[in-house]
Short mmCIF file of C-alpha atoms in Angstrom, two decimals:
data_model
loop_
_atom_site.label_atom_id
_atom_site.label_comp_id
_atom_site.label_asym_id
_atom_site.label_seq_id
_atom_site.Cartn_x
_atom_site.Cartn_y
_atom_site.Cartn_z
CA UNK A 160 -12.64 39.38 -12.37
CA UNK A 161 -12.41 37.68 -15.32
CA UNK A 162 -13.02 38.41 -19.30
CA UNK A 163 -14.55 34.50 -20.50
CA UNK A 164 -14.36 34.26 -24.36
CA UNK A 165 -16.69 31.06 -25.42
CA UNK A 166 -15.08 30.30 -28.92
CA UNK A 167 -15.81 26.64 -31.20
CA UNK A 168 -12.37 25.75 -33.06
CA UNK A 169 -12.88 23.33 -36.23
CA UNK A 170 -10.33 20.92 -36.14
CA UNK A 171 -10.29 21.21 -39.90
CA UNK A 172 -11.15 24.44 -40.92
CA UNK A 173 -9.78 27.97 -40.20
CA UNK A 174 -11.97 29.38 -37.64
CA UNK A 175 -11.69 33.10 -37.57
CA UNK A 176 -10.46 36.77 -35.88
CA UNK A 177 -11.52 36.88 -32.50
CA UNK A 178 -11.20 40.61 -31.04
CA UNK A 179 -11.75 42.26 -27.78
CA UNK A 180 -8.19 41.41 -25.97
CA UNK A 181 -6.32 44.39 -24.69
CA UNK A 182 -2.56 44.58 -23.93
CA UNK A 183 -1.29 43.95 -20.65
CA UNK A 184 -4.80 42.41 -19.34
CA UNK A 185 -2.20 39.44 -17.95
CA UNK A 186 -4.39 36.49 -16.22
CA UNK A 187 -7.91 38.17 -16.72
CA UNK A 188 -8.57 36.73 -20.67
CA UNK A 189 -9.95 33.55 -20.30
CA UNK A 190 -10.16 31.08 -23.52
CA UNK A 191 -13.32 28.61 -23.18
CA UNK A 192 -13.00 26.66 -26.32
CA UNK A 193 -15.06 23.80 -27.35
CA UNK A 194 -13.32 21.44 -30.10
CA UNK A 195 -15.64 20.67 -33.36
CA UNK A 196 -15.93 19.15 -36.55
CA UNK A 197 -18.48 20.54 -38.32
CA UNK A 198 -21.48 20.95 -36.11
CA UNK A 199 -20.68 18.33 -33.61
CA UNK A 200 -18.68 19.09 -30.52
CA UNK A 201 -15.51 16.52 -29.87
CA UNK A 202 -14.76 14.81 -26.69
CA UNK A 203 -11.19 14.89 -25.59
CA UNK A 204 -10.43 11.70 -23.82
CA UNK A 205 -7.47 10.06 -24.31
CA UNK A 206 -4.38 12.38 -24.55
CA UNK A 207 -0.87 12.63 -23.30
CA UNK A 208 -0.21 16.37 -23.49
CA UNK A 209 -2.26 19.24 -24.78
CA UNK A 210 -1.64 22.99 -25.20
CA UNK A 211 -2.29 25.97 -27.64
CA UNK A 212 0.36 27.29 -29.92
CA UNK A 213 0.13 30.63 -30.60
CA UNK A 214 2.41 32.74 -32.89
CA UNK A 215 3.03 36.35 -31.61
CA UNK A 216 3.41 39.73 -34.17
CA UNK A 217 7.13 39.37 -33.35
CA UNK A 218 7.14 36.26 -34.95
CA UNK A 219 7.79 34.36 -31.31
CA UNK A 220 6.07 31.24 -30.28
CA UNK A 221 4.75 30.30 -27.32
CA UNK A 222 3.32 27.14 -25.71
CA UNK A 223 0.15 27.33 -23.43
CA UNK A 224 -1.62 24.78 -21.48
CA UNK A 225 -4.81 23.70 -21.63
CA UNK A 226 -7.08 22.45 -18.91
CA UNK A 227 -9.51 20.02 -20.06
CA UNK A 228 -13.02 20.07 -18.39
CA UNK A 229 -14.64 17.23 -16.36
CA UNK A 230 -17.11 16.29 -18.93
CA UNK A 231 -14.26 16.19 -21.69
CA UNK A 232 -15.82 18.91 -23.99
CA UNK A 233 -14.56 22.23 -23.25
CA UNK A 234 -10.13 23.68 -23.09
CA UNK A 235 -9.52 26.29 -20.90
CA UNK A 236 -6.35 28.17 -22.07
CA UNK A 237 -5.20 31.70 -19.84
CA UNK A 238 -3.41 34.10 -21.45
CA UNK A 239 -0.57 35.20 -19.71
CA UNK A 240 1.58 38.41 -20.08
CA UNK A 241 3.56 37.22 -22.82
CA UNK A 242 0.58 36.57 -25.12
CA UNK A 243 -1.06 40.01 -24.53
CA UNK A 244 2.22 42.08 -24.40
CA UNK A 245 2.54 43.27 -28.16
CA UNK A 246 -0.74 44.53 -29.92
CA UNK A 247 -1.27 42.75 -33.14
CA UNK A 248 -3.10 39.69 -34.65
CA UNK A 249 -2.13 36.31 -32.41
CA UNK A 250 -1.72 32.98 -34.87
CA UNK A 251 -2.68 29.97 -32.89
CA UNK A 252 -3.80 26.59 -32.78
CA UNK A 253 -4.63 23.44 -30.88
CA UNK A 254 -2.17 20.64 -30.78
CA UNK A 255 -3.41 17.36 -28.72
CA UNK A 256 -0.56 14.79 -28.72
CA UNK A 257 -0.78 10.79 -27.18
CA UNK A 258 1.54 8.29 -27.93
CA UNK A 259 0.07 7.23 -31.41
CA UNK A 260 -1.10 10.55 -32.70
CA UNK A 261 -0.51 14.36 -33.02
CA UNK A 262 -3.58 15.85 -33.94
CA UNK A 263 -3.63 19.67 -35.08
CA UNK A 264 -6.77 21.81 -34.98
CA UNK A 265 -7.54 24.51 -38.06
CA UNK A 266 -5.77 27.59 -37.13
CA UNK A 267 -7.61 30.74 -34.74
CA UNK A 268 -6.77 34.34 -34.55
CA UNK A 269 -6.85 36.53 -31.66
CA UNK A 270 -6.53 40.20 -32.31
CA UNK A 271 -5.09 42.66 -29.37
CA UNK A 272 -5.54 45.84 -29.30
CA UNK A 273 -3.20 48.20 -28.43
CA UNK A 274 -3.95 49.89 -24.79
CA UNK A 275 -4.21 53.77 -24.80
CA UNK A 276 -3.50 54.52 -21.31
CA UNK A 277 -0.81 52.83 -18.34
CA UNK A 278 -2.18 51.69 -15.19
CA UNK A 279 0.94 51.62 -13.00
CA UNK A 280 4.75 51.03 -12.84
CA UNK A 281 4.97 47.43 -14.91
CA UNK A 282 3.18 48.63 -18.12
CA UNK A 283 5.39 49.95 -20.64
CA UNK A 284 8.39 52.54 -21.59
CA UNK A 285 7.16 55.47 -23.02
CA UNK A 286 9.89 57.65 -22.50
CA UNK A 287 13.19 55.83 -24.80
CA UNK A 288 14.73 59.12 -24.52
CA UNK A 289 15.67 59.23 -20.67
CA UNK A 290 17.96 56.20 -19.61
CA UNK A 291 18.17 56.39 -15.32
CA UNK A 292 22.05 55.87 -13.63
CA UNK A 293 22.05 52.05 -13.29
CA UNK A 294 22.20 52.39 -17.82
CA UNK A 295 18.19 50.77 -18.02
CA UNK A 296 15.40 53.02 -19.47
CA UNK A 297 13.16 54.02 -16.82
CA UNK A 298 9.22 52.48 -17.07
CA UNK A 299 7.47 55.71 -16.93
CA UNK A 300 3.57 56.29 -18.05
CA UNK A 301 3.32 59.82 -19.64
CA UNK A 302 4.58 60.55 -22.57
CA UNK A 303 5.70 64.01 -22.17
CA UNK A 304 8.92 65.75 -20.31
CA UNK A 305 8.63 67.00 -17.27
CA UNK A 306 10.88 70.26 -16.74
CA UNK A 307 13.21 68.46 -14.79
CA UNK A 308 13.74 65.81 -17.59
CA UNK A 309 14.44 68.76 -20.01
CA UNK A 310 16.56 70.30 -17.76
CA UNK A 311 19.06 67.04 -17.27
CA UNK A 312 19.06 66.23 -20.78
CA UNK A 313 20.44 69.32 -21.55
CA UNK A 314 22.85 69.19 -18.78
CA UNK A 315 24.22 65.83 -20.71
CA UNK A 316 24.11 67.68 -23.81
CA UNK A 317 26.04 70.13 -22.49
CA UNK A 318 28.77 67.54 -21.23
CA UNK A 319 29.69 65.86 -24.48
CA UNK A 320 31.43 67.43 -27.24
CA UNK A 321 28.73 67.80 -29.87
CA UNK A 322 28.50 69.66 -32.75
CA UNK A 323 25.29 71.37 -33.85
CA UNK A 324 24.34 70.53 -36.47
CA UNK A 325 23.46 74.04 -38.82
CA UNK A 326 20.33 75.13 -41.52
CA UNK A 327 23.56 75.02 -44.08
CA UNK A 328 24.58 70.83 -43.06
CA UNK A 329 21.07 69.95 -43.81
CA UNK A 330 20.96 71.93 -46.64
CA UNK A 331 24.07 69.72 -47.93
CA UNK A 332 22.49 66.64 -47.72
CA UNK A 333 19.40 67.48 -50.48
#
């Protein structure tokens, strides 16, 4: 099952926010975009490399292929886990490249949305307070303690030499 997103990207303008991506839908966000300038849809024929840039919240840039249909009109770009991993507003844009030319389309957004529940073992750490015996954070999907957890936190508590800290400390540092 797929989620298709039909978009047009002006090759000179800025073309827009595009919303409706989730986090963590890896391989299932499909980009059909059609090239344009103005009104009139552009044929992609000759061409060396092509791909979508696309600048991540975290300020990290990746480098996505594109798959050019058989009648030349239309890019299909999938977005793969490391696009959809952080919620936030994607930057991206359209770079076709052949020996003579680099040609750079306007820019296109892409907003993700943060997702509100986990669906399995590979989503995401929601517990940063519990770190397992091999020293890596555990990739659990509730975001509560479990009596157990409570109980072996305080067991390492209990094992280190720390000082509580009193109403009369805080009171010291105001």
């Amino acid at each position: 099952m797929e989620k298709a997103y039909k978009i047009k990207v002006d090759m000179k303008n800025n073309n827009g926010l595009y919303t409706g991506f989730v986090q963590y839908d890896n391989k299932t966000n499909i980009l059909y975009i059609n090239l344009t300038e103005g009104i009139r849809i552009l044929e992609i024929k000759d061409y060396e490399e092509i791909y979508c840039l696309m600048l991540r919240p975290d300020m990290k840039t990746l480098k996505l292929d594109c798959q050019v249909s058989e009648d030349n009109k239309q890019l299909k770009i999938v977005l793969t886990d490391g696009t959809l991993c952080q919620p936030g507003i994607l930057q991206c844009e359209i770079k076709i490249i052949n020996k003579d030319y680099v040609l750079t389309s306007g820019e296109f957004y892409l907003q993700v949305r943060k997702v509100i529940g986990t669906i399995g073992k590979d989503t995401f750490i929601s517990n940063p307070f519990m770190i397992s015996k091999d020293g890596y954070t555990p990739k659990v999907g509730i975001d509560f303690f479990t009596e157990a957890d409570k109980q072996e936190m305080l067991e390492k508590i209990g094992k280190m030499s720390v000082a509580r800290i009193t109403e009369e400390d805080i009171a010291k540092m105001f």
